XYZ file of C-alpha atoms in Angstrom:
701
model
C 25.287 0.330 -13.710
C 25.672 4.046 -14.419
C 25.734 6.412 -11.481
C 22.262 7.838 -10.789
C 21.830 11.472 -11.777
C 20.715 13.187 -8.578
C 22.127 16.619 -9.367
C 18.745 18.179 -10.130
C 16.794 16.401 -7.410
C 16.736 16.454 -3.637
C 17.065 13.469 -1.312
C 13.950 11.791 0.044
C 12.676 12.804 3.497
C 10.443 11.073 6.022
C 7.663 13.576 5.253
C 7.699 12.467 1.620
C 5.513 9.624 2.820
C 2.714 12.196 2.428
C 3.749 12.920 -1.179
C 3.393 9.368 -2.482
C 0.075 8.257 -3.970
C -0.803 4.577 -3.684
C -2.442 3.375 -6.913
C -4.342 0.088 -6.645
C -7.255 -2.216 -7.489
C -7.868 -1.842 -11.255
C -11.346 -2.977 -12.328
C -12.758 -3.196 -15.855
C -16.315 -3.034 -17.133
C -17.763 -6.262 -18.454
C -17.140 -5.136 -22.054
C -13.646 -3.868 -21.186
C -14.225 -0.325 -22.448
C -13.604 1.478 -19.139
C -11.520 1.002 -16.013
C -11.764 2.137 -12.418
C -9.066 2.222 -9.768
C -8.224 3.638 -6.335
C -5.732 6.352 -5.393
C -4.798 6.605 -1.706
C -2.796 9.284 0.091
C -1.733 9.918 3.673
C -3.179 13.163 5.039
C -0.942 14.935 7.542
C -3.537 17.386 8.871
C -6.108 14.731 9.771
C -3.464 12.076 10.549
C -5.365 9.586 8.426
C -5.671 8.072 4.976
C -7.768 9.373 2.112
C -8.677 7.446 -1.000
C -10.729 8.215 -4.077
C -12.032 6.280 -7.055
C -10.933 7.246 -10.551
C -12.235 6.120 -13.946
C -10.821 6.294 -17.479
C -10.710 4.566 -20.822
C -8.286 1.615 -21.005
C -5.631 3.777 -22.670
C -5.802 6.287 -19.797
C -7.704 8.932 -21.748
C -10.697 10.776 -20.281
C -9.397 10.089 -16.778
C -11.388 11.743 -14.012
C -11.839 11.469 -10.281
C -15.255 9.976 -9.529
C -15.362 10.353 -5.735
C -13.800 12.902 -3.413
C -13.706 13.940 0.225
C -11.791 13.433 3.443
C -12.682 9.749 3.745
C -11.666 6.396 2.269
C -13.438 5.137 -0.859
C -12.268 1.724 -2.040
C -13.177 -1.551 -3.772
C -14.831 -0.117 -6.910
C -16.990 -2.717 -8.649
C -18.719 -2.018 -11.973
C -22.373 -2.926 -12.407
C -23.012 -5.449 -15.199
C -24.292 -2.668 -17.499
C -21.233 -0.471 -16.806
C -23.321 2.526 -15.716
C -22.822 2.350 -11.942
C -19.971 1.633 -9.565
C -20.502 0.050 -6.170
C -17.809 0.862 -3.645
C -16.917 0.836 0.036
C -16.631 4.072 1.991
C -16.286 5.283 5.566
C -17.967 8.602 4.712
C -20.647 9.763 7.185
C -23.772 7.632 7.023
C -27.107 8.956 5.778
C -29.081 5.862 6.828
C -29.908 4.566 10.316
C -27.854 1.636 11.558
C -29.536 -1.654 10.637
C -30.405 -4.388 13.111
C -31.113 -7.858 11.749
C -34.255 -9.780 12.620
C -34.449 -13.487 13.355
C -34.936 -14.242 9.664
C -31.750 -12.386 8.787
C -33.369 -9.257 7.316
C -32.250 -5.834 8.421
C -34.694 -3.431 10.035
C -33.338 -0.094 8.883
C -35.990 2.519 8.134
C -34.383 4.056 5.092
C -36.618 7.137 5.248
C -35.969 7.916 8.915
C -33.533 10.448 10.297
C -30.034 8.920 10.454
C -28.786 7.665 13.800
C -25.167 8.089 14.841
C -23.100 5.291 13.281
C -21.842 2.722 15.728
C -18.303 1.480 16.224
C -17.801 -2.249 16.605
C -15.904 -2.074 19.884
C -16.478 1.351 21.421
C -20.142 2.182 22.049
C -20.828 5.851 21.598
C -17.910 6.397 19.249
C -19.352 8.251 16.255
C -16.598 7.196 13.874
C -18.353 6.009 10.683
C -18.074 2.370 9.721
C -17.243 1.265 6.185
C -20.489 0.819 4.259
C -21.584 -0.075 0.732
C -22.474 2.762 -1.649
C -23.200 3.177 -5.351
C -22.578 6.065 -7.731
C -23.556 6.557 -11.368
C -20.673 7.418 -13.647
C -22.733 9.994 -15.556
C -23.082 12.208 -12.494
C -24.968 12.572 -9.248
C -24.342 11.914 -5.584
C -23.333 8.611 -4.058
C -26.203 6.515 -2.688
C -25.788 4.518 0.532
C -26.971 0.886 0.417
C -26.022 -0.431 3.867
C -25.501 0.796 7.385
C -24.475 -2.362 9.166
C -23.402 -1.555 12.739
C -20.005 -3.232 12.281
C -19.291 -2.262 8.685
C -19.190 -4.333 5.499
C -16.617 -5.647 3.007
C -16.136 -7.651 -0.219
C -18.882 -6.271 -2.504
C -19.896 -8.412 -5.489
C -22.609 -7.624 -8.056
C -25.270 -10.179 -8.921
C -25.093 -10.817 -12.686
C -28.517 -9.250 -13.197
C -27.401 -5.997 -11.582
C -30.314 -6.009 -9.126
C -28.372 -6.938 -5.981
C -24.961 -7.027 -4.351
C -23.436 -9.604 -2.053
C -21.106 -8.487 0.721
C -19.683 -9.688 4.017
C -20.384 -8.282 7.469
C -19.662 -9.181 11.075
C -22.733 -10.175 13.087
C -23.226 -10.185 16.833
C -23.894 -13.633 18.265
C -27.354 -12.579 19.459
C -28.443 -11.699 15.925
C -30.317 -14.935 15.311
C -27.405 -17.373 15.376
C -27.698 -18.836 18.831
C -23.969 -19.600 18.955
C -21.258 -18.562 21.361
C -18.493 -16.409 19.928
C -14.855 -17.068 20.859
C -15.112 -14.128 23.282
C -18.184 -12.598 24.918
C -18.629 -9.869 27.500
C -19.567 -10.693 31.052
C -21.593 -8.866 33.667
C -21.209 -5.604 35.532
C -17.408 -5.919 35.587
C -17.432 -6.055 31.771
C -15.167 -9.083 31.903
C -14.500 -11.116 28.766
C -15.335 -14.808 28.696
C -12.963 -16.686 26.365
C -14.033 -19.987 24.783
C -11.826 -20.663 21.769
C -8.093 -21.031 21.265
C -8.272 -18.398 18.504
C -9.935 -15.656 20.533
C -8.008 -12.635 19.306
C -6.716 -11.423 15.932
C -4.098 -8.845 15.068
C -5.662 -5.678 13.715
C -9.090 -6.709 15.012
C -8.777 -7.428 18.716
C -11.012 -9.861 20.551
C -13.127 -11.977 18.202
C -16.638 -11.259 19.422
C -18.518 -11.708 16.152
C -18.727 -13.961 13.125
C -18.379 -12.827 9.519
C -21.211 -13.888 7.222
C -22.370 -13.278 3.670
C -25.227 -10.861 3.050
C -27.210 -9.656 0.058
C -28.726 -6.202 -0.486
C -31.313 -5.417 -3.151
C -30.597 -2.256 -5.117
C -34.207 -1.145 -5.608
C -35.385 -1.122 -1.987
C -32.073 -1.464 -0.111
C -33.380 -4.484 1.780
C -30.500 -6.559 3.136
C -30.649 -10.161 4.282
C -28.073 -12.519 5.659
C -27.358 -15.528 3.454
C -25.087 -17.538 5.780
C -25.030 -17.930 9.536
C -23.572 -20.016 12.331
C -20.446 -20.010 14.465
C -18.282 -19.731 11.352
C -16.480 -17.099 9.318
C -17.372 -16.793 5.621
C -15.692 -14.527 3.062
C -14.984 -13.770 -0.620
C -18.475 -14.173 -2.160
C -18.493 -14.726 -5.932
C -21.756 -14.991 -7.907
C -22.273 -17.706 -10.502
C -22.897 -16.354 -14.021
C -26.582 -17.374 -13.844
C -27.081 -15.733 -10.440
C -28.391 -18.946 -8.888
C -25.545 -19.494 -6.442
C -22.556 -17.933 -4.724
C -19.161 -19.534 -4.265
C -17.327 -18.425 -1.135
C -14.476 -19.238 1.225
C -15.229 -20.511 4.700
C -14.020 -22.555 7.629
C -16.935 -24.845 8.412
C -14.940 -27.948 9.285
C -15.546 -29.868 12.489
C -12.057 -28.761 13.599
C -12.713 -25.049 13.083
C -12.669 -24.014 16.740
C -9.077 -25.274 17.022
C -7.697 -25.362 13.469
C -8.842 -21.926 12.401
C -6.489 -21.899 9.387
C -8.701 -24.310 7.430
C -10.406 -22.693 4.439
C -12.486 -24.488 1.839
C -14.574 -23.469 -1.167
C -18.332 -23.688 -0.589
C -21.396 -23.259 -2.782
C -24.465 -21.391 -1.517
C -27.694 -21.986 -3.454
C -29.739 -18.788 -3.337
C -33.226 -20.337 -3.636
C -33.078 -22.718 -0.691
C -30.050 -21.416 1.232
C -28.286 -24.781 1.120
C -24.505 -24.833 1.465
C -22.269 -27.510 -0.051
C -18.535 -28.013 0.402
C -16.908 -28.239 -3.031
C -13.434 -29.063 -1.690
C -11.993 -30.906 1.306
C -12.727 -28.818 4.392
C -9.275 -29.107 5.989
C -7.630 -27.423 2.992
C -6.054 -23.992 2.531
C -7.953 -22.440 -0.383
C -8.836 -18.872 -1.402
C -9.965 -16.610 -4.282
C -12.846 -18.503 -5.943
C -13.484 -17.406 -9.542
C -16.325 -18.743 -11.726
C -15.594 -19.727 -15.312
C -17.537 -17.719 -17.926
C -19.852 -20.681 -18.608
C -20.413 -21.351 -14.915
C -19.344 -24.986 -15.234
C -16.390 -24.771 -12.848
C -14.666 -22.613 -10.273
C -10.970 -21.766 -10.092
C -9.163 -20.990 -6.845
C -5.736 -20.966 -5.196
C -4.109 -22.973 -2.429
C -3.250 -26.508 -1.365
C -4.847 -29.431 0.455
C -3.139 -29.228 3.857
C -4.167 -26.298 6.071
C -1.556 -27.293 8.652
C 1.151 -26.234 6.164
C -0.236 -22.703 5.825
C 1.659 -20.360 3.528
C 4.816 -22.462 3.404
C 3.583 -24.742 0.609
C 3.125 -23.591 -2.958
C -0.225 -21.977 -3.700
C -1.395 -23.938 -6.737
C -4.136 -23.167 -9.258
C -7.096 -25.537 -8.892
C -10.505 -25.991 -10.461
C -13.579 -27.909 -9.357
C -16.844 -28.516 -11.173
C -19.815 -26.642 -9.763
C -21.262 -29.952 -8.516
C -18.093 -30.680 -6.529
C -16.642 -33.214 -8.953
C -13.283 -33.192 -10.752
C -11.051 -31.401 -8.274
C -7.913 -30.704 -10.352
C -4.549 -29.177 -9.461
C -3.360 -27.483 -12.659
C 0.062 -26.342 -11.435
C 1.133 -29.148 -9.107
C 4.071 -30.043 -11.345
C 5.240 -26.424 -11.532
C 7.443 -25.535 -8.556
C 6.189 -22.000 -8.051
C 3.555 -20.198 -6.005
C 0.607 -18.425 -7.631
C -0.061 -14.951 -6.241
C 1.750 -11.747 -5.344
C 4.184 -12.355 -2.482
C 6.063 -9.088 -2.904
C 6.433 -6.463 -0.195
C 6.355 -2.661 0.033
C 5.504 0.033 2.570
C 3.938 2.289 -0.099
C 1.412 -0.120 -1.533
C -2.348 -0.637 -1.287
C -3.911 -4.026 -1.892
C -5.518 -5.001 -5.166
C -8.254 -7.564 -5.576
C -6.830 -10.953 -6.290
C -4.498 -12.902 -8.524
C -6.823 -14.736 -10.944
C -8.914 -13.872 -14.010
C -10.626 -16.124 -16.547
C -9.751 -15.221 -20.138
C -12.113 -17.840 -21.583
C -13.516 -21.172 -20.424
C -10.166 -22.940 -20.709
C -7.627 -20.169 -20.077
C -6.726 -18.133 -17.024
C -4.462 -15.216 -16.260
C -2.669 -15.258 -12.918
C -0.006 -13.417 -10.965
C 3.143 -15.425 -10.273
C 5.931 -14.417 -7.880
C 9.438 -15.555 -8.774
C 12.943 -14.245 -8.127
C 11.865 -10.914 -6.671
C 9.382 -10.043 -9.421
C 5.640 -10.572 -9.798
C 4.462 -11.169 -13.359
C 1.272 -12.007 -15.249
C 1.099 -15.506 -16.748
C -1.394 -17.104 -19.121
C -2.332 -20.662 -18.156
C -4.122 -23.184 -20.345
C -6.208 -25.386 -18.060
C -7.092 -28.133 -20.510
C -4.689 -30.417 -22.331
C -1.147 -31.217 -21.250
C -0.071 -29.847 -17.834
C 2.580 -27.172 -17.722
C 1.187 -25.042 -20.543
C 2.019 -21.699 -18.934
C 3.250 -18.599 -20.737
C 4.756 -15.492 -19.138
C 3.158 -12.293 -20.465
C 4.917 -9.493 -18.583
C 8.675 -9.172 -18.219
C 11.130 -6.959 -16.408
C 12.365 -5.904 -12.996
C 9.032 -4.905 -11.533
C 6.178 -6.065 -9.360
C 2.682 -6.344 -10.835
C 0.338 -6.235 -7.841
C -2.970 -6.270 -9.707
C -4.436 -6.387 -13.199
C -7.674 -6.183 -15.167
C -8.584 -7.490 -18.613
C -9.828 -4.767 -20.966
C -11.121 -4.805 -24.532
C -7.720 -4.608 -26.182
C -5.295 -5.891 -23.549
C -4.448 -5.573 -19.877
C -4.403 -2.857 -17.251
C -1.599 -3.416 -14.731
C -0.658 -1.920 -11.383
C 3.113 -1.964 -11.683
C 5.964 -0.580 -9.597
C 9.729 -0.894 -9.198
C 12.398 -0.176 -6.594
C 12.724 3.416 -7.789
C 9.161 3.952 -9.054
C 5.924 3.995 -7.013
C 3.038 1.880 -8.283
C 1.129 3.315 -11.257
C -1.345 2.017 -13.829
C 0.124 0.665 -17.058
C -1.517 -0.657 -20.203
C -0.244 -3.418 -22.474
C -1.391 -5.773 -25.200
C -2.893 -9.100 -24.193
C 0.446 -10.778 -24.938
C 2.231 -8.361 -22.579
C 3.836 -6.226 -25.277
C 3.620 -2.470 -25.759
C 3.625 -1.433 -22.096
C 2.800 2.242 -21.478
C 2.130 4.144 -18.257
C -1.418 5.532 -18.117
C -1.676 7.028 -14.610
C 0.617 9.782 -13.390
C -0.248 10.251 -9.736
C 3.428 10.362 -8.691
C 4.970 12.311 -11.570
C 5.470 15.533 -9.576
C 7.060 13.589 -6.718
C 9.479 11.814 -9.059
C 10.465 15.051 -10.796
C 11.537 16.490 -7.437
C 12.912 13.579 -5.415
C 15.862 11.300 -6.182
C 15.294 7.575 -5.642
C 18.148 5.085 -5.616
C 18.065 2.301 -8.217
C 18.911 -1.217 -7.085
C 22.173 -3.004 -7.836
C 21.530 -6.754 -8.023
C 24.213 -8.878 -6.363
C 25.259 -12.439 -7.145
C 25.515 -14.047 -3.711
C 26.680 -17.567 -2.923
C 26.005 -18.849 0.578
C 28.481 -20.942 2.561
C 27.059 -24.242 1.265
C 26.910 -23.083 -2.358
C 23.263 -21.993 -2.393
C 22.617 -19.031 -4.699
C 20.857 -16.139 -2.951
C 19.280 -13.140 -4.650
C 20.196 -9.775 -3.113
C 20.028 -6.082 -3.956
C 21.903 -2.995 -2.817
C 20.603 0.580 -2.848
C 23.525 3.022 -3.159
C 23.404 6.126 -0.960
C 22.187 9.460 -2.311
C 24.851 11.108 -4.473
C 26.807 7.875 -4.891
C 29.395 7.822 -7.673
C 31.857 5.104 -8.592
C 34.163 7.874 -9.804
C 34.568 9.236 -6.272
C 35.752 6.393 -4.042
C 34.369 6.612 -0.524
C 33.540 4.257 2.293
C 29.807 4.211 3.046
C 27.955 2.746 6.030
C 25.557 -0.102 5.282
C 22.251 -1.205 6.805
C 21.022 -4.760 6.237
C 17.213 -5.066 5.996
C 15.595 -8.482 6.684
C 12.007 -9.110 5.596
C 9.194 -10.642 7.630
C 7.182 -13.749 6.916
C 9.413 -15.666 6.625
C 7.541 -16.900 3.542
C 7.462 -13.568 1.704
C 9.712 -11.910 -0.858
C 11.773 -8.758 -1.239
C 12.344 -7.585 -4.771
C 11.416 -5.035 -7.375
C 9.134 -2.724 -5.398
C 9.711 0.587 -3.680
C 10.217 0.888 0.083
C 10.000 4.432 1.428
C 11.934 3.268 4.513
C 14.847 1.896 2.493
C 14.943 4.913 0.195
C 14.989 7.147 3.287
C 18.041 5.304 4.598
C 19.754 5.720 1.224
C 18.876 9.417 1.263
C 20.561 9.705 4.679
C 23.834 8.345 3.289
C 23.511 4.616 3.941
C 23.878 1.803 1.463
C 20.877 -0.468 2.006
C 21.182 -4.227 1.505
C 18.188 -6.559 1.220
C 17.957 -10.182 0.130
C 15.768 -13.281 0.035
C 17.366 -15.914 2.281
C 16.112 -19.465 2.523
C 12.543 -19.459 3.800
C 11.520 -16.754 1.307
C 8.843 -17.225 -1.341
C 9.583 -17.155 -5.055
C 12.310 -19.805 -5.383
C 10.453 -23.098 -5.163
C 8.819 -24.993 -2.329
C 11.991 -26.598 -0.964
C 13.696 -23.206 -0.696
C 10.648 -21.900 1.197
C 10.218 -24.821 3.587
C 13.837 -25.758 4.320
C 14.010 -23.325 7.258
C 11.262 -25.152 9.153
C 12.686 -26.427 12.392
C 15.965 -24.599 11.716
C 15.288 -20.874 12.026
C 18.563 -19.016 12.387
C 20.657 -21.927 11.156
C 19.715 -22.260 7.485
C 18.820 -18.597 6.864
C 21.514 -16.665 8.772
C 24.350 -17.917 6.518
C 22.478 -16.533 3.494
C 22.155 -12.987 4.829
C 25.742 -13.000 6.125
C 26.902 -14.087 2.662
C 24.992 -11.121 1.214
C 26.761 -8.778 3.651
C 30.147 -10.199 2.721
C 29.374 -9.829 -0.989
C 28.347 -6.198 -0.493
C 31.377 -5.308 1.604
C 33.558 -6.891 -1.063
C 32.515 -4.243 -3.594
C 35.138 -1.876 -2.205
C 32.943 1.062 -1.205
C 31.254 -0.267 1.964
C 32.835 0.476 5.353
C 33.103 -2.892 7.131
C 33.300 -1.108 10.484
C 29.971 0.692 10.051
C 27.376 -2.020 9.528
C 23.801 -1.928 10.833
C 21.066 -4.557 10.839
C 17.288 -4.316 11.166
C 14.138 -6.280 10.410
C 10.534 -6.681 11.454
C 8.473 -9.689 12.550
C 10.483 -12.698 11.316
C 13.080 -10.100 10.295
C 13.107 -8.967 13.928
C 13.620 -12.560 15.009
C 16.582 -12.995 12.662
C 18.044 -9.648 13.748
C 17.930 -10.877 17.347
C 19.408 -14.246 16.410
C 22.244 -12.809 14.338
C 23.476 -10.343 16.971
C 23.534 -13.265 19.411
C 25.809 -15.220 17.078
C 27.838 -12.602 15.153
C 29.555 -9.449 16.391
C 30.246 -7.665 13.093
C 27.323 -5.222 13.347
C 27.888 -1.895 15.054
C 24.193 -1.224 15.692
C 20.862 -3.040 15.409
C 17.136 -2.301 15.511
C 14.646 -5.120 16.055
C 11.013 -4.405 15.227
C 7.799 -6.277 16.215
C 10.103 -9.209 16.905
C 9.926 -12.776 18.138
C 12.317 -13.612 20.968
C 10.820 -16.646 22.745
C 8.964 -19.427 20.922
C 7.988 -21.022 24.215
C 5.825 -18.071 25.252
C 4.899 -17.157 21.650
C 2.865 -20.372 21.423
C 0.391 -19.127 24.006
C 0.369 -15.373 23.426
C 0.391 -14.821 19.642
C -2.854 -14.901 17.685
C -1.206 -17.533 15.454
C 1.039 -19.123 18.092
C -0.682 -22.495 18.401
C -0.603 -23.088 14.634
C 2.548 -21.260 13.570
C 4.747 -22.983 16.138
C 3.437 -26.371 15.094
C 4.056 -25.534 11.436
C 7.532 -24.021 11.740
C 8.967 -26.228 14.512
C 6.642 -29.222 14.708
C 6.614 -28.742 18.433
C 4.611 -27.674 21.469
C 6.022 -26.277 24.728
C 5.127 -29.240 26.947
C 6.854 -31.798 24.701
C 9.495 -29.776 22.873
C 10.585 -27.087 25.315
C 14.297 -27.644 24.727
C 13.970 -27.275 20.953
C 11.752 -24.189 21.146
C 14.086 -22.508 23.617
C 17.200 -23.409 21.635
C 15.834 -21.534 18.609
C 14.643 -18.608 20.731
C 16.973 -15.568 20.677
C 16.266 -14.959 24.370
C 18.329 -18.076 25.110
C 21.362 -16.422 23.505
C 20.919 -12.964 24.988
C 24.121 -13.198 27.050
C 26.075 -13.228 23.779
C 24.397 -10.076 22.443
C 26.870 -7.192 22.570
C 25.558 -5.073 19.675
C 23.704 -1.883 20.732
C 20.038 -2.708 20.163
C 16.900 -0.594 19.818
C 13.620 -2.478 20.263
C 10.566 -0.977 18.528
C 7.259 -2.676 19.242
C 3.567 -1.830 18.919
C 1.422 -2.223 22.007
C -1.589 -3.669 20.115
C 0.499 -6.160 18.148
C -1.239 -9.503 18.689
C 0.788 -11.292 15.992
C 4.123 -10.816 17.779
C 2.900 -9.681 21.209
C 4.787 -6.960 23.022
C 5.813 -9.433 25.727
C 8.352 -10.689 23.178
C 9.980 -7.244 23.201
C 9.683 -6.907 26.967
C 11.638 -10.119 27.485
C 14.473 -8.887 25.282
C 14.605 -5.460 26.901
C 14.499 -6.795 30.460
C 17.251 -9.334 29.820
C 19.557 -6.853 28.076
C 18.969 -4.176 30.704
C 19.743 -6.736 33.401
C 22.996 -7.489 31.564
C 23.715 -3.721 31.415
C 23.876 -3.664 27.623
C 23.246 -0.660 25.365
C 19.537 -1.190 24.691
C 16.577 1.093 24.000
C 12.866 0.317 23.946
C 10.215 2.291 22.026
C 6.618 1.254 22.728
C 4.148 2.608 20.178
C 0.554 2.781 21.453
C -2.595 2.033 19.527
C -0.948 0.138 16.661
C -1.052 -3.437 15.407
C 1.574 -5.559 13.663
C 1.117 -3.587 10.421
C 2.160 -0.136 11.658
C 4.960 0.275 9.113
C 2.606 -0.368 6.177
C -0.838 0.855 7.218
C -0.626 2.416 10.676
C -1.515 5.928 11.795
C 0.635 8.293 9.686
C 2.090 10.244 12.637
C 3.123 7.001 14.327
C 4.661 5.721 11.111
C 6.784 8.880 11.039
C 7.699 8.519 14.712
C 8.857 4.964 14.088
C 11.058 6.099 11.184
C 12.637 8.879 13.260
C 13.503 6.432 16.066
C 14.851 3.896 13.568
C 17.079 6.314 11.644
C 18.078 8.222 14.774
C 19.430 5.076 16.442
C 21.636 4.275 13.470
C 22.746 7.903 13.025
C 23.906 8.033 16.655
C 25.737 4.696 16.637
C 27.053 4.211 13.095
């Protein structure tokens, strides 16, 4: 590849995180003549995120910002007539907080003076909750529709345009009569825990259930449509407005096997709920066909296998008959499994083109593309529409083609337009143009890697800022290992990696066995063998990179988060080639992880087919803490104190053991943050984490 021209641009800095705009969630009107999307930025002064809704024609013309302010507006959803957009916002409320009655109706007096909004976990905290609003596109102020005390999510218009469905968390005393997994006690404010899944990362203690609600536009009357000691999500109206398809875990095993998710049908007139699929399945994203005869969705039949099995495209008739797997013979997973730290989520992977054809996102070999899939006729009739080294994270169907959210290693996500066959791609949003004119980003060099047993492994290398093949030099290298493990590095920008390249490091990243995007066997073959089947792949990538002739073999670093933190720990306990290491939100002990992680009792069973009381030797063998005496590499441990996915006790065990052994070890505890700090945490703490990460390598490499 030619040397990147960085002569007129400066290197990236940590503070450039505040310069990058996250473009996401494209939505089209029913007739496809207009689009809406979300632009999100990090605000340094308020130490928070801001997002606004934009609208334009499908070719990007007449673009204008529809909402503004120092809050977060998201999830734009066009009304059926295309004149109004419903959206979510945490802007200050103008309605009193609603309380539901026994019949599930809310009691908000919409003409009364507004009460202070309530926070779900901290009484008296006036921080506004996310509520449902509408705004006309021809002008005027936004109109608040809900003021649920714990906020709302997942808005969906009724086809007649007279109501919206949404989801909201309800207290257990709001007419259900069920015990939540956790409830508060008496004067000591103790918590009484009932269920094995009593806490969730990013949420905390599970003290409420999520149900589906409906609000009428005319009078803003809201009523709950589902109830019980269950969690329901993803409401999707039928085309005739008579029913709602949704995702739920209503199986008899739900209090223990919380990963189960089935597709259900709610009949609006009588409130009856019918399971359309087996209830111990792993399904998501219901989408009605245009005729309303059937529903498409993603997943597989065995919830115990979680995200390790391929997510297939299924349909079921609206009466529950004819459950069909349309991609079972295609060894690929439907959905976007890519990763980035400068990315905001879009709304799903599926869209009906007509009654027999769907468009879907497919992740393969580091890229996410749009495919067209014929559902009737011979299986395997799938056609790739988009091509190239990029990640498409969301799309909408417009009158004359597609609107894509597309990004690459050296290009933040932006809106693009193309024909319905994927041709004629043009960029139609320009939120990051000024940033790109000023800052140099390193392009990726793809490497052909062969592991020790002959397995091909896909890897990429970011050259350092100012790199030139014409000026031979030896550069330090940092190996990045992704989390999951069933996720995928590839053609998407990482601010963190680009920052390392800007500081003079070559940055290596790859998809070892266990990653998504290379077939189900490649994804599942690490189960029961973490560290043994994946470590050779990343070491082979390091050896390929160092064989290029411009990497200094004596200045190698290694880092990773979550599963990547686990593999960082494992590798430095089995290989001494790295001069410095940073492990982030790591796993170190599967024996204790089983009982302390919010997914421990299911994840351990999935990945190791074992439980501590029967399989202690196996779990401890694959735990890095068992190999700590062999760890000689200087190690920094970065962990978030509110991480319930990989609890901080995992970091504490590593630090205590290495300190006891008098090794070079550091420990940074970041307060107030969950497992997702590096992608969606408080901006100032994201910066602090980056400074600790880079500073450790600068001092030791």
